Amino acid sequence: MINKKMEQLGKVRSVIRELFEYGKKRKAEIGEDKVFDFSLGNPSVPAPDCVNEAIRAFTEEMSSLRLHGYSSAQGDAGVRQAIAEYLNKKHGTAFTADSLYMTVGAAASLTICLNALVCEGDEVIAFAPFFPEYRVFSESAGARFVALAPTADFQIDKAALSAAVNEHTKAVIVNSPNNPSGVVLTEDSIKNLCAVLKEKSELYGHPIYLITDEPYRELVYDGVTVPFLTNYYDNTLVCYSFSKSLSIPGERIGYIAVSPTMEDERDVYAAVCGAGRALGYVCAPSMFQFVAAKCLGATADVSVYKHNRDLLYGALCDYGYQCVKPDGAFYLFLKTPEADANAFCERAKGKELLLVAADSFGCPGYVRISYCVSTEQIENSLPAFKALAEEYGINK
Ligand code: PLP
């Protein structure tokens, strides 16, 4: 007898992967440029030059044994120190090297934090729309996953959160800029969220942790700012990744930053190290630890995503679609003209538009359009979006 839960997870591919595989097949049948694949969140802008320059310099100048060897489990001390100093300068925080734990990307940051915190009977709350893996990660850490319904503006409903938190709540996950809506949480939302968590932690006599998943922190447009959450709530764990900011998702590098002001900070940090050990991560890739530390503050060219956003958002609104204007990340959230988003996606497929129904993000009636594609793909896809709007009679 094998683990049935794992068998099930392995057999049922995510909706996004399913669609991506369909897209590959369809492209082989009718040609690359005839299929408008908006399924995956794979960066379309190359890594900034500093990434390849750092790789070249390290491979030439650093001892190969150090570059390709194991680092200490929590990550190279110099790398962690550099990240702590960078964060402190940017956000006025007081991280030290020992607040940081290097990971293989945000997914690992999340699984490690959840495994570090969750005990039997605990609950983890997230706000719809949410990254579908939150459910998988929370449940495999042993928690009950509680999804809160989306609000009209995809911000945080203080009353709904307050009603959902109970004595079993161990953690709340937030993700801003958000996948799939592109929404950035306002400072008001953050303050409301933190007020509830403080009040309920006192009421139940134990900390309720805030896990902030931030792979899109730097991908914001029009000067929008993303509040840094350890400055608002002491019991915060930041899950960061360089996957999207540096366009290196395949290299698997990120970190966890445990707030230095957390009430049981040393114990939580130890539990993070313990969870990383129990999950068998050993250490994050050494070379990319060094590369990431060398490229702190650099990003891929965000203006390309902004151009794509403006082009797509402007055109879709003109065609009569109702869209959420994304302030960040590289996703556009569209309210489907019929209630069943899956039916809409099927009709879109008929026009070779591959869109992801947001049901698995906890948000039926919407689709996610990943605009981290070439601008040319967006331009070429517009007649198909227009024709689809005409079929639904929503065009003005
Ligand atoms: N969290 C969110 C919201 C994401 O969108 C993704 C990837 O798309 C991840 C986590 C995982 O990112 P990583 O590649 O750093 O593991």
CSV table of C-alpha atoms and ligand atoms in Angstrom, one decimal:
chain,number,residue,atom,x,y,z
A,1,MET,CA,0.0,0.0,0.0
A,2,ILE,CA,1.4,3.4,-1.0
A,3,ASN,CA,0.5,6.9,0.2
A,4,LYS,CA,-2.8,7.4,-1.5
A,5,LYS,CA,-2.8,11.2,-1.0
A,6,MET,CA,0.6,11.4,-2.8
A,7,GLU,CA,-0.6,9.1,-5.5
A,8,GLN,CA,-3.6,11.3,-6.1
A,9,LEU,CA,-1.5,14.5,-6.1
A,10,GLY,CA,0.9,13.0,-8.7
A,11,LYS,CA,-1.9,11.7,-10.9
A,12,VAL,CA,-4.1,14.9,-10.9
A,13,ARG,CA,-2.1,17.5,-12.7
A,14,SER,CA,-2.9,21.2,-11.9
A,15,VAL,CA,-5.3,22.9,-14.3
A,16,ILE,CA,-2.4,25.2,-15.3
A,17,ARG,CA,-0.1,22.3,-16.2
A,18,GLU,CA,-2.9,20.5,-18.0
A,19,LEU,CA,-3.5,23.5,-20.2
A,20,PHE,CA,0.2,24.1,-20.8
A,21,GLU,CA,0.5,20.5,-22.0
A,22,TYR,CA,-2.5,20.9,-24.3
A,23,GLY,CA,-0.9,24.1,-25.6
A,24,LYS,CA,2.3,22.2,-26.5
A,25,LYS,CA,0.3,19.6,-28.4
A,26,ARG,CA,-1.8,22.2,-30.2
A,27,LYS,CA,1.3,24.2,-31.3
A,28,ALA,CA,2.8,21.1,-32.8
A,29,GLU,CA,-0.5,20.6,-34.7
A,30,ILE,CA,-1.2,24.1,-36.1
A,31,GLY,CA,2.0,26.1,-35.5
A,32,GLU,CA,3.6,28.0,-32.6
A,33,ASP,CA,2.3,31.4,-33.6
A,34,LYS,CA,-1.3,30.2,-34.0
A,35,VAL,CA,-1.8,29.3,-30.4
A,36,PHE,CA,-2.1,32.1,-27.8
A,37,ASP,CA,-0.9,30.4,-24.6
A,38,PHE,CA,-1.5,32.5,-21.5
A,39,SER,CA,-1.3,29.6,-19.1
A,40,LEU,CA,2.0,29.7,-17.3
A,41,GLY,CA,3.7,32.2,-15.0
A,42,ASN,CA,7.1,31.7,-16.6
A,43,PRO,CA,9.0,35.0,-16.9
A,44,SER,CA,9.3,36.1,-20.5
A,45,VAL,CA,11.9,38.9,-19.9
A,46,PRO,CA,15.5,37.7,-19.7
A,47,ALA,CA,17.5,37.8,-16.5
A,48,PRO,CA,19.3,41.1,-16.0
A,49,ASP,CA,23.0,41.1,-17.1
A,50,CYS,CA,24.3,40.9,-13.6
A,51,VAL,CA,23.1,37.3,-13.4
A,52,ASN,CA,25.3,36.0,-16.2
A,53,GLU,CA,28.1,38.3,-15.2
A,54,ALA,CA,28.1,36.9,-11.6
A,55,ILE,CA,28.0,33.3,-12.9
A,56,ARG,CA,31.0,34.1,-15.2
A,57,ALA,CA,32.9,35.8,-12.4
A,58,PHE,CA,32.2,33.2,-9.8
A,59,THR,CA,33.1,30.3,-12.1
A,60,GLU,CA,36.4,32.0,-13.0
A,61,GLU,CA,37.3,33.4,-9.6
A,62,MET,CA,35.9,31.3,-6.9
A,63,SER,CA,37.2,27.9,-5.8
A,64,SER,CA,35.2,25.3,-7.5
A,65,LEU,CA,34.9,23.3,-4.3
A,66,ARG,CA,33.2,26.2,-2.5
A,67,LEU,CA,31.1,27.2,-5.5
A,68,HIS,CA,29.6,23.8,-6.1
A,69,GLY,CA,29.9,22.4,-2.6
A,70,TYR,CA,27.4,22.2,0.2
A,71,SER,CA,26.8,25.4,2.1
A,72,SER,CA,25.7,25.4,5.7
A,73,ALA,CA,22.1,24.2,5.9
A,74,GLN,CA,20.6,27.7,6.5
A,75,GLY,CA,22.7,29.1,3.6
A,76,ASP,CA,26.1,30.7,3.2
A,77,ALA,CA,26.7,33.1,6.1
A,78,GLY,CA,28.1,35.9,3.9
A,79,VAL,CA,25.1,35.6,1.5
A,80,ARG,CA,22.6,35.8,4.5
A,81,GLN,CA,24.5,38.8,5.9
A,82,ALA,CA,24.3,40.6,2.5
A,83,ILE,CA,20.6,39.9,2.2
A,84,ALA,CA,20.0,41.1,5.8
A,85,GLU,CA,21.9,44.3,5.2
A,86,TYR,CA,20.0,44.9,1.9
A,87,LEU,CA,16.6,44.4,3.6
A,88,ASN,CA,17.5,46.6,6.5
A,89,LYS,CA,18.6,49.4,4.3
A,90,LYS,CA,15.5,49.2,2.1
A,91,HIS,CA,12.9,48.6,4.8
A,92,GLY,CA,14.4,50.0,8.0
A,93,THR,CA,14.4,46.5,9.6
A,94,ALA,CA,16.9,44.8,11.9
A,95,PHE,CA,17.5,41.4,10.3
A,96,THR,CA,20.7,39.6,11.0
A,97,ALA,CA,22.3,36.7,9.0
A,98,ASP,CA,20.6,34.5,11.5
A,99,SER,CA,17.1,35.7,10.6
A,100,LEU,CA,17.6,34.3,7.1
A,101,TYR,CA,17.3,30.8,5.8
A,102,MET,CA,18.1,30.2,2.1
A,103,THR,CA,15.6,28.0,0.2
A,104,VAL,CA,15.0,26.5,-3.3
A,105,GLY,CA,12.4,29.2,-4.1
A,106,ALA,CA,9.1,30.5,-2.6
A,107,ALA,CA,7.4,27.1,-2.9
A,108,ALA,CA,10.1,25.6,-0.5
A,109,SER,CA,10.0,28.7,1.7
A,110,LEU,CA,6.2,28.1,2.1
A,111,THR,CA,6.5,24.4,2.8
A,112,ILE,CA,9.3,24.9,5.3
A,113,CYS,CA,7.4,27.7,7.1
A,114,LEU,CA,4.2,25.6,7.2
A,115,ASN,CA,6.0,22.5,8.4
A,116,ALA,CA,7.8,24.6,11.0
A,117,LEU,CA,4.6,26.0,12.5
A,118,VAL,CA,1.7,23.6,12.0
A,119,CYS,CA,0.8,21.2,14.8
A,120,GLU,CA,-2.0,18.6,14.7
A,121,GLY,CA,-5.5,20.2,14.6
A,122,ASP,CA,-4.2,23.6,13.3
A,123,GLU,CA,-5.8,25.7,10.6
A,124,VAL,CA,-4.2,27.9,8.0
A,125,ILE,CA,-6.2,30.7,6.4
A,126,ALA,CA,-5.7,32.3,2.9
A,127,PHE,CA,-7.7,34.8,1.0
A,128,ALA,CA,-9.2,34.0,-2.4
A,129,PRO,CA,-8.0,34.3,-5.0
A,130,PHE,CA,-4.9,32.3,-3.8
A,131,PHE,CA,-2.1,30.3,-5.4
A,132,PRO,CA,-3.6,26.8,-5.5
A,133,GLU,CA,-0.5,25.2,-4.0
A,134,TYR,CA,-1.3,26.8,-0.7
A,135,ARG,CA,-3.9,24.2,-0.1
A,136,VAL,CA,-1.5,21.4,-1.1
A,137,PHE,CA,1.3,22.7,1.1
A,138,SER,CA,-0.9,23.4,4.1
A,139,GLU,CA,-2.7,20.1,4.0
A,140,SER,CA,0.6,18.1,3.6
A,141,ALA,CA,2.0,20.0,6.6
A,142,GLY,CA,-1.1,18.6,8.5
A,143,ALA,CA,-3.2,21.7,8.6
A,144,ARG,CA,-6.9,22.3,7.7
A,145,PHE,CA,-6.8,24.8,4.9
A,146,VAL,CA,-9.4,27.6,5.2
A,147,ALA,CA,-10.1,29.8,2.2
A,148,LEU,CA,-11.9,33.1,2.6
A,149,ALA,CA,-14.1,34.3,-0.1
A,150,PRO,CA,-12.9,37.2,-2.3
A,151,THR,CA,-14.1,40.7,-1.7
A,152,ALA,CA,-15.2,42.9,-4.6
A,153,ASP,CA,-11.9,44.7,-4.7
A,154,PHE,CA,-9.7,41.7,-3.7
A,155,GLN,CA,-8.6,43.4,-0.6
A,156,ILE,CA,-9.0,42.1,3.0
A,157,ASP,CA,-12.4,42.0,4.7
A,158,LYS,CA,-11.7,42.6,8.3
A,159,ALA,CA,-15.0,41.2,9.6
A,160,ALA,CA,-14.8,38.0,7.5
A,161,LEU,CA,-11.2,37.4,8.7
A,162,SER,CA,-12.2,38.1,12.3
A,163,ALA,CA,-15.0,35.6,12.0
A,164,ALA,CA,-12.7,32.9,10.5
A,165,VAL,CA,-9.9,33.1,13.0
A,166,ASN,CA,-10.4,30.7,16.0
A,167,GLU,CA,-8.3,29.0,18.6
A,168,HIS,CA,-7.0,26.5,16.0
A,169,THR,CA,-5.7,29.2,13.6
A,170,LYS,CA,-1.9,28.9,13.4
A,171,ALA,CA,-1.1,31.1,10.4
A,172,VAL,CA,-2.6,33.3,7.7
A,173,ILE,CA,-1.0,33.5,4.3
A,174,VAL,CA,-1.0,36.6,2.2
A,175,ASN,CA,0.4,37.2,-1.3
A,176,SER,CA,0.9,40.7,-2.7
A,177,PRO,CA,1.3,41.4,-5.5
A,178,ASN,CA,-1.1,38.6,-6.1
A,179,ASN,CA,-1.1,35.6,-8.3
A,180,PRO,CA,-3.7,35.5,-10.0
A,181,SER,CA,-5.3,39.0,-9.6
A,182,GLY,CA,-2.3,41.3,-9.9
A,183,VAL,CA,-3.7,43.2,-6.9
A,184,VAL,CA,-1.4,44.8,-4.4
A,185,LEU,CA,-2.7,44.9,-0.8
A,186,THR,CA,-3.2,48.5,0.4
A,187,GLU,CA,-1.7,49.7,3.6
A,188,ASP,CA,-5.3,49.9,5.0
A,189,SER,CA,-5.8,46.2,4.3
A,190,ILE,CA,-2.5,45.4,5.9
A,191,LYS,CA,-3.4,47.4,9.0
A,192,ASN,CA,-6.8,45.7,9.3
A,193,LEU,CA,-5.3,42.3,8.9
A,194,CYS,CA,-2.6,43.0,11.5
A,195,ALA,CA,-5.2,44.4,14.0
A,196,VAL,CA,-7.3,41.2,13.7
A,197,LEU,CA,-4.2,39.0,14.2
A,198,LYS,CA,-3.0,41.0,17.2
A,199,GLU,CA,-6.4,40.9,18.8
A,200,LYS,CA,-7.0,37.2,18.2
A,201,SER,CA,-3.5,36.2,19.3
A,202,GLU,CA,-4.1,37.9,22.6
A,203,LEU,CA,-7.6,36.4,22.9
A,204,TYR,CA,-6.4,32.9,22.3
A,205,GLY,CA,-3.1,33.3,24.2
A,206,HIS,CA,-0.8,32.1,21.4
A,207,PRO,CA,0.8,33.8,18.3
A,208,ILE,CA,-1.0,33.6,15.0
A,209,TYR,CA,1.7,33.9,12.4
A,210,LEU,CA,1.6,35.9,9.2
A,211,ILE,CA,3.3,34.2,6.2
A,212,THR,CA,3.8,36.6,3.4
A,213,ASP,CA,4.5,35.0,0.0
A,214,GLU,CA,6.4,37.6,-2.0
A,215,PRO,CA,7.8,36.3,-5.3
A,216,TYR,CA,6.4,39.3,-7.1
A,217,ARG,CA,7.5,42.1,-4.7
A,218,GLU,CA,9.5,44.0,-7.3
A,219,LEU,CA,7.1,43.5,-10.2
A,220,VAL,CA,4.9,46.6,-9.6
A,221,TYR,CA,3.8,49.4,-11.9
A,222,ASP,CA,3.1,53.1,-11.8
A,223,GLY,CA,5.0,53.6,-8.5
A,224,VAL,CA,2.8,51.4,-6.4
A,225,THR,CA,4.4,50.5,-3.2
A,226,VAL,CA,4.2,47.1,-1.4
A,227,PRO,CA,4.2,47.5,2.4
A,228,PHE,CA,6.9,45.4,4.1
A,229,LEU,CA,5.0,43.3,6.6
A,230,THR,CA,7.5,42.8,9.4
A,231,ASN,CA,7.2,46.5,9.9
A,232,TYR,CA,3.4,46.0,10.7
A,233,TYR,CA,3.3,42.7,12.5
A,234,ASP,CA,6.0,41.1,14.6
A,235,ASN,CA,5.1,37.5,14.1
A,236,THR,CA,5.8,37.6,10.4
A,237,LEU,CA,7.7,35.2,8.2
A,238,VAL,CA,8.6,36.5,4.7
A,239,CYS,CA,8.8,33.9,1.9
A,240,TYR,CA,10.8,35.4,-0.9
A,241,SER,CA,12.0,34.1,-4.2
A,242,PHE,CA,14.3,35.4,-6.9
A,243,SER,CA,12.4,33.3,-9.5
A,244,LYS,CA,10.4,36.2,-10.9
A,245,SER,CA,12.4,39.3,-10.0
A,246,LEU,CA,15.6,38.0,-11.6
A,247,SER,CA,13.8,35.7,-14.2
A,248,ILE,CA,15.6,32.6,-12.9
A,249,PRO,CA,12.7,30.3,-11.8
A,250,GLY,CA,14.5,27.2,-12.9
A,251,GLU,CA,17.5,27.9,-10.7
A,252,ARG,CA,15.4,27.5,-7.6
A,253,ILE,CA,16.6,30.1,-5.2
A,254,GLY,CA,14.9,32.2,-2.5
A,255,TYR,CA,14.8,32.7,1.3
A,256,ILE,CA,12.8,32.9,4.4
A,257,ALA,CA,13.2,36.0,6.6
A,258,VAL,CA,12.0,35.5,10.2
A,259,SER,CA,11.1,38.8,11.8
A,260,PRO,CA,13.7,39.8,14.3
A,261,THR,CA,10.9,41.2,16.5
A,262,MET,CA,8.9,37.9,16.6
A,263,GLU,CA,8.2,36.9,20.2
A,264,ASP,CA,9.7,33.4,20.0
A,265,GLU,CA,12.1,34.3,17.2
A,266,ARG,CA,14.9,31.9,18.0
A,267,ASP,CA,12.6,29.0,18.5
A,268,VAL,CA,10.7,29.7,15.2
A,269,TYR,CA,14.1,30.0,13.4
A,270,ALA,CA,15.2,26.7,14.8
A,271,ALA,CA,11.9,25.2,13.7
A,272,VAL,CA,12.5,26.6,10.2
A,273,CYS,CA,15.9,24.9,10.2
A,274,GLY,CA,14.3,21.7,11.5
A,275,ALA,CA,11.6,21.7,8.9
A,276,GLY,CA,14.2,22.3,6.1
A,277,ARG,CA,16.1,19.3,7.5
A,278,ALA,CA,13.1,17.1,7.8
A,279,LEU,CA,12.0,17.9,4.3
A,280,GLY,CA,15.4,16.9,3.0
A,281,TYR,CA,16.4,20.2,1.5
A,282,VAL,CA,20.0,19.9,2.8
A,283,CYS,CA,20.9,23.4,1.5
A,284,ALA,CA,19.9,25.8,-1.3
A,285,PRO,CA,22.1,25.7,-4.5
A,286,SER,CA,25.4,27.2,-3.6
A,287,MET,CA,26.2,29.0,-6.8
A,288,PHE,CA,22.8,30.7,-7.0
A,289,GLN,CA,23.1,31.8,-3.4
A,290,PHE,CA,26.2,33.7,-4.4
A,291,VAL,CA,24.6,35.0,-7.6
A,292,ALA,CA,21.4,36.2,-5.8
A,293,ALA,CA,23.5,38.0,-3.2
A,294,LYS,CA,25.5,39.7,-6.0
A,295,CYS,CA,22.3,40.8,-7.8
A,296,LEU,CA,20.3,42.2,-4.8
A,297,GLY,CA,18.2,45.1,-5.9
A,298,ALA,CA,18.5,44.2,-9.6
A,299,THR,CA,15.4,43.1,-11.6
A,300,ALA,CA,14.5,41.9,-15.1
A,301,ASP,CA,13.2,44.7,-17.2
A,302,VAL,CA,9.8,45.3,-15.6
A,303,SER,CA,8.9,47.9,-18.3
A,304,VAL,CA,8.2,45.1,-20.7
A,305,TYR,CA,5.6,43.6,-18.4
A,306,LYS,CA,4.1,47.0,-17.9
A,307,HIS,CA,3.8,47.5,-21.6
A,308,ASN,CA,2.1,44.1,-21.9
A,309,ARG,CA,-0.3,45.0,-19.1
A,310,ASP,CA,-1.2,48.3,-20.7
A,311,LEU,CA,-1.8,46.8,-24.1
A,312,LEU,CA,-3.8,43.9,-22.9
A,313,TYR,CA,-5.8,45.7,-20.2
A,314,GLY,CA,-6.6,48.6,-22.6
A,315,ALA,CA,-7.8,46.3,-25.4
A,316,LEU,CA,-9.8,43.9,-23.2
A,317,CYS,CA,-11.7,46.8,-21.6
A,318,ASP,CA,-12.4,48.3,-25.0
A,319,TYR,CA,-13.9,45.0,-26.1
A,320,GLY,CA,-16.3,45.1,-23.2
A,321,TYR,CA,-14.6,42.7,-20.8
A,322,GLN,CA,-14.6,43.5,-17.0
A,323,CYS,CA,-11.0,43.2,-15.8
A,324,VAL,CA,-9.2,43.9,-12.6
A,325,LYS,CA,-6.4,46.4,-13.3
A,326,PRO,CA,-3.2,44.7,-12.2
A,327,ASP,CA,-0.8,46.9,-10.1
A,328,GLY,CA,1.8,44.2,-10.0
A,329,ALA,CA,2.9,40.6,-10.9
A,330,PHE,CA,2.2,39.6,-14.5
A,331,TYR,CA,-1.4,38.3,-14.4
A,332,LEU,CA,-4.6,39.9,-15.6
A,333,PHE,CA,-7.8,38.7,-13.9
A,334,LEU,CA,-10.9,38.8,-16.1
A,335,LYS,CA,-14.5,38.4,-15.0
A,336,THR,CA,-16.0,35.9,-17.4
A,337,PRO,CA,-19.1,37.0,-19.3
A,338,GLU,CA,-20.8,33.7,-18.3
A,339,ALA,CA,-20.8,32.4,-14.7
A,340,ASP,CA,-19.0,29.2,-15.6
A,341,ALA,CA,-15.4,30.1,-16.2
A,342,ASN,CA,-14.5,26.6,-17.4
A,343,ALA,CA,-17.2,26.9,-20.2
A,344,PHE,CA,-15.7,30.3,-21.1
A,345,CYS,CA,-12.2,28.8,-21.3
A,346,GLU,CA,-13.5,26.1,-23.6
A,347,ARG,CA,-15.0,28.7,-25.9
A,348,ALA,CA,-11.7,30.6,-25.7
A,349,LYS,CA,-9.8,27.5,-26.6
A,350,GLY,CA,-11.9,27.3,-29.8
A,351,LYS,CA,-10.2,30.6,-30.7
A,352,GLU,CA,-6.8,29.2,-29.7
A,353,LEU,CA,-6.8,31.3,-26.5
A,354,LEU,CA,-5.4,29.4,-23.6
A,355,LEU,CA,-6.7,31.0,-20.3
A,356,VAL,CA,-6.8,29.5,-16.8
A,357,ALA,CA,-10.2,29.2,-15.1
A,358,ALA,CA,-9.8,30.6,-11.6
A,359,ASP,CA,-11.9,28.0,-9.8
A,360,SER,CA,-8.7,26.4,-8.4
A,361,PHE,CA,-7.6,29.8,-7.1
A,362,GLY,CA,-10.9,29.8,-5.1
A,363,CYS,CA,-12.5,32.4,-7.4
A,364,PRO,CA,-15.1,31.0,-9.7
A,365,GLY,CA,-16.3,33.3,-12.5
A,366,TYR,CA,-12.9,34.6,-13.4
A,367,VAL,CA,-10.0,33.6,-15.6
A,368,ARG,CA,-6.3,34.3,-15.2
A,369,ILE,CA,-4.3,35.6,-18.2
A,370,SER,CA,-0.6,35.4,-17.8
A,371,TYR,CA,0.9,38.2,-19.8
A,372,CYS,CA,4.5,37.2,-19.2
A,373,VAL,CA,4.6,36.4,-23.0
A,374,SER,CA,6.0,38.2,-26.0
A,375,THR,CA,4.3,41.5,-26.8
A,376,GLU,CA,3.8,40.0,-30.3
A,377,GLN,CA,1.7,37.2,-28.9
A,378,ILE,CA,-0.5,39.7,-27.1
A,379,GLU,CA,-0.9,41.8,-30.3
A,380,ASN,CA,-1.7,38.7,-32.4
A,381,SER,CA,-4.2,37.4,-29.9
A,382,LEU,CA,-6.3,40.6,-29.8
A,383,PRO,CA,-8.6,39.7,-32.7
A,384,ALA,CA,-9.4,36.4,-31.0
A,385,PHE,CA,-10.3,38.2,-27.8
A,386,LYS,CA,-12.4,40.6,-29.8
A,387,ALA,CA,-14.2,37.9,-31.7
A,388,LEU,CA,-15.0,36.1,-28.4
A,389,ALA,CA,-16.4,39.3,-26.9
A,390,GLU,CA,-18.6,39.7,-30.0
A,391,GLU,CA,-19.9,36.1,-29.5
A,392,TYR,CA,-20.9,37.0,-26.0
A,393,GLY,CA,-22.4,40.3,-27.2
A,394,ILE,CA,-20.5,42.3,-24.6
A,395,ASN,CA,-18.6,44.5,-27.1
A,396,LYS,CA,-19.8,48.1,-27.0
B,1,PLP,N1,3.9,31.7,-4.7
B,1,PLP,C1,3.3,32.3,-5.8
B,1,PLP,C2,2.1,33.2,-5.5
B,1,PLP,C3,3.6,31.9,-7.1
B,1,PLP,O1,3.0,32.5,-8.1
B,1,PLP,C4,4.7,31.0,-7.3
B,1,PLP,C5,5.1,30.6,-8.6
B,1,PLP,O2,4.5,30.9,-9.6
B,1,PLP,C6,5.3,30.5,-6.1
B,1,PLP,C7,4.9,30.8,-4.9
B,1,PLP,C8,6.5,29.5,-6.3
B,1,PLP,O3,7.6,30.2,-6.7
B,1,PLP,P1,9.1,29.6,-6.8
B,1,PLP,O4,9.4,29.4,-8.2
B,1,PLP,O5,9.9,30.7,-6.2
B,1,PLP,O6,9.0,28.4,-6.0
